[in-house]
Coordinates of C-alpha atoms and ligand atoms in Angstrom, one line a residue:
M1 CA -137.1 -176.4 167.2
L2 CA -133.5 -176.2 168.2
K3 CA -132.6 -177.8 171.5
I4 CA -129.2 -177.3 173.2
F5 CA -127.8 -179.1 176.2
N6 CA -127.3 -176.4 178.9
T7 CA -124.5 -177.2 181.3
I8 CA -126.0 -175.0 184.1
T9 CA -129.4 -176.8 184.1
R10 CA -127.9 -180.1 183.0
S11 CA -130.7 -180.6 180.5
K12 CA -131.5 -180.1 176.9
E13 CA -133.5 -176.9 176.5
K14 CA -135.4 -175.2 173.7
F15 CA -133.2 -172.5 172.3
I16 CA -134.7 -169.0 172.5
S17 CA -132.5 -166.1 171.6
I18 CA -132.5 -162.9 173.5
K19 CA -133.0 -160.8 170.4
K20 CA -135.2 -162.2 167.6
N21 CA -133.1 -163.9 164.9
I22 CA -129.8 -162.8 166.4
V23 CA -127.5 -165.0 168.4
N24 CA -124.4 -163.8 170.2
M25 CA -121.9 -166.3 171.5
Y26 CA -118.6 -166.1 173.3
V27 CA -116.2 -169.0 173.3
C28 CA -113.0 -169.1 175.3
G29 CA -110.1 -169.1 172.8
V30 CA -106.6 -170.4 172.9
T31 CA -103.8 -169.4 175.2
V32 CA -101.1 -169.0 172.6
Y33 CA -97.9 -170.4 174.1
N34 CA -97.6 -173.5 172.0
F35 CA -98.9 -175.1 168.8
C36 CA -102.6 -176.2 168.9
H37 CA -103.4 -179.8 169.7
I38 CA -106.3 -182.0 168.7
G39 CA -108.3 -181.0 171.8
H40 CA -108.3 -177.4 170.5
G41 CA -109.3 -178.8 167.1
R42 CA -112.3 -180.5 168.7
T43 CA -113.5 -177.6 170.7
F44 CA -113.2 -175.0 167.9
V45 CA -114.7 -177.3 165.3
T46 CA -117.6 -177.9 167.7
F47 CA -118.3 -174.2 168.0
D48 CA -117.7 -173.7 164.3
I49 CA -120.6 -176.2 163.7
V50 CA -122.8 -174.2 166.1
Y51 CA -121.9 -171.0 164.4
R52 CA -122.5 -172.4 160.9
Y53 CA -125.8 -174.0 162.0
F54 CA -127.2 -170.7 163.3
R55 CA -126.3 -169.0 160.1
H56 CA -127.8 -171.9 158.1
I57 CA -131.2 -171.5 159.9
G58 CA -131.2 -167.7 159.3
Y59 CA -129.8 -166.2 162.4
K60 CA -127.5 -163.1 162.4
T61 CA -124.5 -164.1 164.5
M62 CA -122.0 -162.3 166.7
Y63 CA -119.3 -164.8 167.5
I64 CA -116.5 -163.7 169.8
R65 CA -113.5 -166.0 170.4
N66 CA -110.7 -164.3 172.5
I67 CA -107.0 -164.9 172.3
T68 CA -105.2 -165.2 175.6
D69 CA -101.9 -163.6 174.9
I70 CA -100.9 -162.8 178.5
D71 CA -99.9 -165.8 180.6
D72 CA -96.9 -166.8 182.7
K73 CA -96.0 -169.5 180.2
I74 CA -96.0 -167.1 177.3
I75 CA -93.8 -164.6 179.2
N76 CA -91.3 -167.3 180.3
L77 CA -91.0 -168.7 176.8
A78 CA -90.6 -165.2 175.2
I79 CA -87.8 -164.4 177.7
K80 CA -86.2 -167.8 177.0
N81 CA -86.4 -167.2 173.3
N82 CA -85.1 -163.7 173.7
E83 CA -87.9 -162.1 171.8
S84 CA -90.7 -159.8 172.7
I85 CA -94.0 -161.4 173.8
S86 CA -95.8 -159.8 170.8
V87 CA -93.4 -161.4 168.4
F88 CA -93.8 -164.7 170.1
T89 CA -97.6 -164.6 170.4
N90 CA -98.1 -163.3 166.9
R91 CA -96.1 -166.3 165.6
M92 CA -98.3 -168.7 167.7
I93 CA -101.4 -167.0 166.5
K94 CA -100.3 -167.4 162.9
N95 CA -99.8 -171.1 163.5
M96 CA -103.2 -171.4 165.1
H97 CA -104.9 -169.7 162.2
R98 CA -103.1 -171.9 159.7
D99 CA -104.2 -175.1 161.6
F100 CA -107.8 -173.8 162.0
S101 CA -108.2 -172.9 158.4
S102 CA -106.9 -176.4 157.4
L103 CA -109.8 -177.7 159.5
N104 CA -112.1 -175.3 157.6
I105 CA -112.9 -173.5 160.9
L106 CA -114.5 -170.1 160.0
S107 CA -113.1 -167.0 161.5
P108 CA -115.2 -165.7 164.4
D109 CA -116.7 -162.2 163.9
E110 CA -114.1 -160.8 166.3
E111 CA -111.0 -162.3 167.9
P112 CA -110.0 -159.8 170.6
K113 CA -106.6 -160.2 172.4
V114 CA -106.2 -159.7 176.1
T115 CA -103.4 -157.2 175.6
E116 CA -105.8 -155.0 173.7
N117 CA -108.3 -155.0 176.5
I118 CA -106.4 -154.1 179.7
D119 CA -108.5 -151.0 180.3
A120 CA -111.7 -152.9 180.3
I121 CA -110.2 -155.5 182.7
I122 CA -109.1 -152.7 185.1
K123 CA -112.5 -151.1 185.0
I124 CA -114.2 -154.3 186.2
I125 CA -111.6 -155.0 188.9
K126 CA -112.1 -151.4 190.2
K127 CA -115.9 -152.0 190.4
L128 CA -115.5 -155.3 192.1
L129 CA -113.1 -153.8 194.7
K130 CA -115.4 -150.8 195.3
N131 CA -118.3 -153.1 196.0
N132 CA -116.3 -155.4 198.3
Y133 CA -116.5 -158.4 196.0
A134 CA -112.7 -158.4 195.9
Y135 CA -109.9 -157.5 198.3
I136 CA -106.1 -156.7 198.1
Q137 CA -103.9 -159.4 199.6
N138 CA -100.8 -158.6 201.7
N139 CA -98.6 -159.2 198.6
G140 CA -100.5 -156.6 196.6
D141 CA -102.5 -159.1 194.4
V142 CA -106.2 -158.2 193.9
I143 CA -108.3 -161.3 194.8
F144 CA -111.9 -162.1 194.0
S145 CA -113.9 -163.3 197.0
V146 CA -116.0 -166.3 196.0
D147 CA -118.2 -165.8 199.0
S148 CA -119.5 -162.6 197.3
D149 CA -121.5 -164.8 195.1
I150 CA -124.2 -166.8 196.9
H151 CA -124.6 -169.0 193.8
Y152 CA -120.9 -169.9 193.6
G153 CA -120.6 -173.5 192.4
K154 CA -124.0 -173.4 190.6
L155 CA -122.5 -174.0 187.2
S156 CA -120.0 -176.8 188.0
N157 CA -122.0 -178.2 191.0
Q158 CA -121.1 -181.8 190.4
F159 CA -117.4 -180.9 190.5
L160 CA -117.5 -178.8 193.6
K161 CA -119.0 -181.5 195.7
N162 CA -116.0 -183.6 194.9
L163 CA -113.5 -180.9 195.6
Q164 CA -111.1 -181.9 198.3
L165 CA -109.8 -178.7 199.8
G166 CA -106.2 -178.8 200.7
K167 CA -105.6 -181.6 198.2
R168 CA -106.7 -180.3 194.9
I169 CA -107.0 -176.7 196.0
K170 CA -104.0 -175.3 197.7
I171 CA -104.7 -173.8 201.1
D172 CA -103.5 -170.2 201.1
K173 CA -103.7 -168.5 204.5
N174 CA -103.8 -165.1 202.9
K175 CA -107.0 -165.9 201.1
K176 CA -110.4 -165.6 202.8
N177 CA -111.5 -168.7 201.0
P178 CA -109.2 -171.2 199.4
L179 CA -111.2 -170.9 196.2
D180 CA -110.6 -167.1 195.9
F181 CA -108.7 -166.3 192.8
V182 CA -106.5 -163.6 191.4
L183 CA -107.9 -160.7 189.4
W184 CA -104.7 -158.7 189.2
K185 CA -101.3 -160.2 189.9
K186 CA -98.7 -157.7 191.1
V187 CA -95.2 -158.2 189.8
S188 CA -91.9 -157.2 191.2
S189 CA -90.1 -154.2 189.7
S190 CA -87.4 -156.5 188.2
E191 CA -89.9 -158.3 185.9
K192 CA -89.7 -157.5 182.2
Y193 CA -93.3 -157.6 181.3
Y194 CA -96.1 -155.9 183.1
W195 CA -99.0 -153.5 182.6
N196 CA -99.7 -150.5 184.8
S197 CA -102.8 -150.4 187.0
P198 CA -104.1 -148.6 190.1
W199 CA -102.7 -151.5 192.1
G200 CA -99.2 -151.2 190.6
K201 CA -97.4 -153.0 187.9
G202 CA -98.8 -156.4 187.1
R203 CA -100.9 -158.5 184.9
P204 CA -104.5 -159.6 184.8
G205 CA -105.7 -163.0 186.0
W206 CA -107.0 -165.4 183.4
H207 CA -110.7 -165.5 184.5
I208 CA -111.3 -161.8 184.5
E209 CA -110.1 -161.4 180.9
C210 CA -113.1 -163.4 179.5
T211 CA -115.6 -161.5 181.6
A212 CA -114.1 -158.1 180.5
I213 CA -114.0 -159.0 176.8
S214 CA -117.4 -160.7 176.7
S215 CA -119.2 -157.9 178.4
L216 CA -117.3 -155.3 176.4
K217 CA -118.1 -156.9 173.1
L218 CA -121.5 -158.5 173.7
G219 CA -123.0 -156.5 176.6
N220 CA -124.5 -158.1 179.6
L221 CA -126.9 -160.5 177.9
L222 CA -125.2 -163.5 176.2
D223 CA -127.1 -166.3 174.4
I224 CA -124.2 -168.8 174.5
H225 CA -121.0 -169.1 176.4
G226 CA -118.9 -172.0 175.4
G227 CA -115.6 -173.8 175.7
G228 CA -114.0 -177.2 176.4
I229 CA -115.3 -179.2 179.3
D230 CA -111.9 -178.7 181.0
L231 CA -112.7 -175.0 181.4
L232 CA -115.9 -175.7 183.4
F233 CA -114.1 -175.5 186.7
P234 CA -112.6 -173.2 187.8
H235 CA -112.5 -171.0 184.7
H236 CA -116.2 -170.8 183.8
E237 CA -117.4 -171.0 187.4
N238 CA -115.2 -168.0 188.3
E239 CA -116.2 -166.1 185.1
R240 CA -119.9 -166.6 186.1
A241 CA -119.3 -165.4 189.6
Q242 CA -117.4 -162.3 188.6
F243 CA -119.9 -161.4 185.9
S244 CA -122.8 -161.7 188.3
C245 CA -121.1 -159.5 190.9
F246 CA -120.0 -157.0 188.3
K247 CA -123.4 -156.7 186.7
K248 CA -126.4 -157.8 188.6
K249 CA -128.5 -157.8 185.5
H250 CA -126.2 -160.0 183.5
K251 CA -127.4 -163.2 181.9
I252 CA -125.7 -166.1 180.1
N253 CA -128.5 -168.2 178.9
Y254 CA -126.8 -171.3 177.6
W255 CA -123.5 -172.8 178.7
M256 CA -122.1 -175.2 176.2
H257 CA -119.1 -177.5 176.7
S258 CA -117.4 -179.8 174.3
G259 CA -116.1 -183.2 175.5
M260 CA -112.5 -184.2 175.9
V261 CA -110.3 -186.2 173.6
I262 CA -109.2 -189.6 174.9
L263 CA -106.0 -191.4 173.9
N264 CA -105.5 -195.0 175.0
N265 CA -108.3 -194.6 177.6
K266 CA -106.5 -191.6 179.1
K267 CA -107.5 -188.0 178.9
M268 CA -105.3 -186.1 176.4
S269 CA -103.7 -183.1 178.0
K270 CA -100.6 -181.1 178.0
S271 CA -100.0 -181.9 181.6
L272 CA -99.9 -185.6 180.8
D273 CA -97.7 -184.9 177.8
N274 CA -99.8 -187.2 175.6
F275 CA -101.3 -184.7 173.3
I276 CA -101.2 -184.7 169.5
L277 CA -100.4 -181.5 167.7
L278 CA -102.6 -180.5 164.8
K279 CA -99.7 -179.5 162.7
D280 CA -98.3 -183.0 163.0
L281 CA -101.6 -184.6 162.2
L282 CA -102.1 -182.2 159.2
S283 CA -98.8 -183.3 157.8
K284 CA -100.2 -186.8 157.5
Y285 CA -103.8 -186.4 156.8
D286 CA -105.9 -183.8 155.0
G287 CA -107.8 -181.3 157.1
E288 CA -111.2 -182.4 155.8
S289 CA -110.7 -186.0 157.0
I290 CA -109.6 -184.8 160.4
R291 CA -112.6 -182.5 160.6
Y292 CA -114.9 -185.4 159.6
F293 CA -113.2 -187.5 162.4
L294 CA -113.8 -184.7 164.9
I295 CA -117.5 -184.5 164.2
S296 CA -118.1 -188.2 163.9
T297 CA -118.7 -188.4 167.7
H298 CA -121.3 -186.2 169.4
Y299 CA -119.6 -183.1 170.7
R300 CA -120.4 -183.7 174.4
K301 CA -119.1 -187.3 174.4
P302 CA -115.4 -188.2 174.8
L303 CA -113.7 -188.6 171.5
N304 CA -111.4 -191.6 171.1
Y305 CA -108.4 -190.6 169.2
S306 CA -106.5 -193.0 167.1
E307 CA -104.9 -192.8 163.6
E308 CA -107.1 -195.8 162.7
N309 CA -110.2 -193.7 163.4
I310 CA -108.9 -190.9 161.3
K311 CA -108.3 -193.3 158.4
K312 CA -111.8 -194.7 158.8
S313 CA -113.1 -191.1 158.7
S314 CA -111.1 -190.5 155.5
I315 CA -112.6 -193.6 153.9
S316 CA -116.2 -192.5 154.9
L317 CA -115.5 -189.1 153.4
R318 CA -114.2 -190.7 150.2
R319 CA -117.6 -192.5 149.9
L320 CA -119.5 -189.3 150.0
Y321 CA -117.1 -187.7 147.4
F322 CA -117.4 -190.8 145.2
S323 CA -121.2 -190.1 144.8
L324 CA -120.4 -186.5 143.9
K325 CA -118.0 -187.5 141.2
N326 CA -118.9 -186.1 137.8
T327 CA -121.8 -184.0 139.2
T328 CA -122.2 -180.3 138.6
I329 CA -122.4 -177.6 141.2
N330 CA -125.4 -175.5 140.9
K331 CA -124.8 -172.3 142.8
N332 CA -128.4 -171.2 142.5
F333 CA -129.5 -174.4 144.0
C334 CA -132.5 -174.2 146.5
S335 CA -133.1 -177.0 148.9
F336 CA -136.4 -178.7 148.5
P337 CA -138.6 -180.5 151.0
N338 CA -137.5 -184.1 151.2
K339 CA -136.9 -186.7 153.8
Y340 CA -133.1 -186.3 153.9
Q341 CA -133.2 -182.6 154.5
I342 CA -135.9 -183.0 157.2
S343 CA -134.0 -185.8 159.0
F344 CA -130.8 -183.8 158.7
E345 CA -132.4 -180.7 160.3
E346 CA -133.9 -182.9 163.0
A347 CA -130.5 -184.4 163.9
M348 CA -128.9 -181.0 164.1
Q349 CA -131.8 -179.5 166.0
D350 CA -131.3 -182.2 168.6
D351 CA -128.3 -180.6 170.3
F352 CA -126.2 -180.6 167.1
N353 CA -126.1 -184.4 166.6
T354 CA -123.5 -184.5 163.9
P355 CA -122.9 -188.3 163.9
K356 CA -126.6 -188.7 163.1
A357 CA -126.4 -185.9 160.5
L358 CA -123.4 -187.7 158.8
L359 CA -125.5 -190.9 158.6
I360 CA -128.1 -189.0 156.7
L361 CA -125.5 -187.7 154.3
H362 CA -124.5 -191.3 153.7
S363 CA -128.1 -192.4 153.0
L364 CA -128.4 -189.5 150.6
S365 CA -125.1 -190.4 148.9
K366 CA -126.3 -194.0 148.4
K367 CA -129.5 -192.6 146.8
I368 CA -127.4 -190.5 144.4
N369 CA -125.4 -193.7 143.4
I370 CA -128.7 -195.4 142.7
F371 CA -129.9 -192.5 140.5
K372 CA -126.6 -192.6 138.7
N373 CA -127.0 -196.3 137.9
E374 CA -130.5 -195.6 136.7
N375 CA -129.2 -192.7 134.6
K376 CA -131.7 -190.3 136.2
L377 CA -129.5 -187.3 135.6
E378 CA -131.9 -184.6 136.8
K379 CA -132.3 -186.3 140.1
V380 CA -128.5 -186.9 140.4
E381 CA -128.0 -183.1 140.0
K382 CA -130.7 -182.2 142.4
F383 CA -129.6 -184.6 145.2
S384 CA -125.9 -184.1 144.7
N385 CA -126.4 -180.4 145.2
L386 CA -128.5 -181.1 148.3
L387 CA -125.6 -183.3 149.6
R388 CA -123.1 -180.5 149.0
N389 CA -125.3 -178.0 150.7
L390 CA -125.9 -180.1 153.8
G391 CA -122.1 -180.9 153.8
K392 CA -121.4 -177.2 153.9
V393 CA -123.5 -176.9 157.1
L394 CA -121.0 -179.3 158.7
G395 CA -118.0 -177.7 157.0
I396 CA -117.2 -180.7 154.7
L397 CA -117.6 -181.6 151.0
Y398 CA -116.0 -178.3 149.9
S399 CA -113.4 -179.9 147.7
V400 CA -113.7 -180.8 144.0
P401 CA -114.6 -184.5 144.2
E402 CA -112.1 -185.6 141.5
E403 CA -109.3 -183.8 143.3
F404 CA -110.2 -185.1 146.7
L405 CA -110.3 -188.7 145.4
Q406 CA -107.1 -188.3 143.4
R407 CA -105.3 -186.6 146.3
N408 CA -105.9 -189.4 148.7
I409 CA -104.9 -192.1 146.2
K410 CA -101.7 -190.4 145.1
I411 CA -100.4 -189.6 148.5
K412 CA -98.9 -192.9 149.5
E413 CA -96.1 -192.3 151.8
E414 CA -94.3 -189.5 153.5
K415 CA -91.2 -191.0 152.1
E416 CA -92.2 -190.1 148.5
I417 CA -92.9 -186.5 149.5
N418 CA -89.7 -186.2 151.4
S419 CA -87.6 -187.6 148.6
L420 CA -89.1 -185.0 146.2
I421 CA -88.4 -182.2 148.7
K422 CA -84.8 -183.5 148.9
K423 CA -84.4 -183.3 145.2
R424 CA -85.9 -179.9 145.2
N425 CA -83.5 -178.7 147.9
I426 CA -80.6 -179.8 145.8
A427 CA -82.1 -178.0 142.8
R428 CA -82.5 -174.8 144.9
K429 CA -78.9 -175.0 146.1
L430 CA -77.8 -175.2 142.5
K431 CA -80.2 -172.3 141.7
N432 CA -81.9 -174.5 139.2
W433 CA -85.2 -172.7 139.5
P434 CA -87.1 -174.5 136.7
V435 CA -86.5 -177.9 138.3
S436 CA -87.3 -176.5 141.8
D437 CA -90.6 -175.0 140.5
K438 CA -91.5 -178.2 138.6
I439 CA -91.2 -180.2 141.8
R440 CA -93.2 -177.6 143.8
K441 CA -96.0 -177.8 141.2
K442 CA -95.9 -181.6 141.2
L443 CA -96.2 -181.7 145.0
F444 CA -99.0 -179.1 144.8
K445 CA -100.9 -181.4 142.5
L446 CA -100.5 -184.1 145.1
G447 CA -102.1 -181.7 147.6
I448 CA -98.9 -180.7 149.3
I449 CA -98.0 -177.1 150.1
L450 CA -94.4 -176.3 150.7
E451 CA -93.2 -173.7 153.1
D452 CA -89.6 -172.5 152.6
N453 CA -87.8 -171.2 155.6
K454 CA -84.2 -170.0 155.7
L455 CA -82.9 -173.3 156.9
S456 CA -85.4 -175.9 155.9
T457 CA -88.5 -176.7 153.9
T458 CA -91.6 -177.9 155.7
W459 CA -94.8 -179.3 154.1
R460 CA -98.4 -179.6 154.8
K461 CA -101.5 -180.9 153.1
K462 CA -103.8 -178.5 151.3
Ligands
ZN501 ZN1 -112.7 -167.8 179.2

């Protein structure tokens, strides 16, 4: 029986889907104005595990993860770069997909952009205004009135109690309640980027986009709504309030939140400027080791980031791969009842306890090593396929063991890679393509993929 910690009830609850054997989930995606950082990695690996696990236990899934491609920061950066916002955001989305696929994060079933869903957003705002759940401020902005929802604060209750109005929430005399928030922001006629609406040129607020997209794609009954814990207030609280005013019969059964990433005992965040970009991490470590690190702590607990911890994860992963060395993959393998499989399922059914699940993989790996020593080849094959299959549920152990082990031994220093790239750049300048290709192939064997731009060559691990 799968149990999930539900933020709104603050308890672990038995999971019962709205429709039998089908689960729909909506996870707030990335605001694409910069490269993704490790906090994004953690959130989206967490929900990737949830997604994979539901599929593993036989559910049909509908997983929506939106892309926020309208935001003041996006608009300002596009203007600064002298490019259109779509050119800018498409580049950022491409970077995000590249990082996510390096972490073996599966694509969601749909990935809608805000810019593609303006009509749905306008439709909801119209209804909220019509029913007096929203009002138009003197400056033309459409504002949601939080007093419309008698349960406002229910989701993030603990946080609201601590809110110090005037300190953390700016008092705005034009707002009926300081917690009221923008649904549609009117822009001046001189602004370059805007969308037309019944309330003039402007752009949607952040909270309304998720309500519009989730109700459009999944209807009014959602099994799971997720995101990072930093979104709990105000984003999710506001989403919940809007949704319940928009559709009285709406239901979001389980609210899931992944914990934050901690660096030197401080929360990692863009505002503190102490965040680690995934692309930088991926140039040093392979994606599978980073993924292992991200799931080595339970998803709701704070995750302590340090390179040391990533190295430890890489070593642990090597141990698992070591037991898979010289074993054959049986694609028709069927799992069989045994204590490892049972314990693994128990761990995962207990609110996706991945650290416990990893421990079971290690016990299984030790058992394979024993069978190898005893030359019990049939058992080695059976249990190594089980290990691979359980690893797949966690999104790890997908590499060829020999290649993984080799790759991690051969890659010693960035220096070595950079000096090979330098040699290759000289060869390219001299149009000595055979040498340039030879170096590219050599680096590829070491697990390095080169990306040639007009001015430079960058590299990342496979
Ligand atoms: Zn959202």
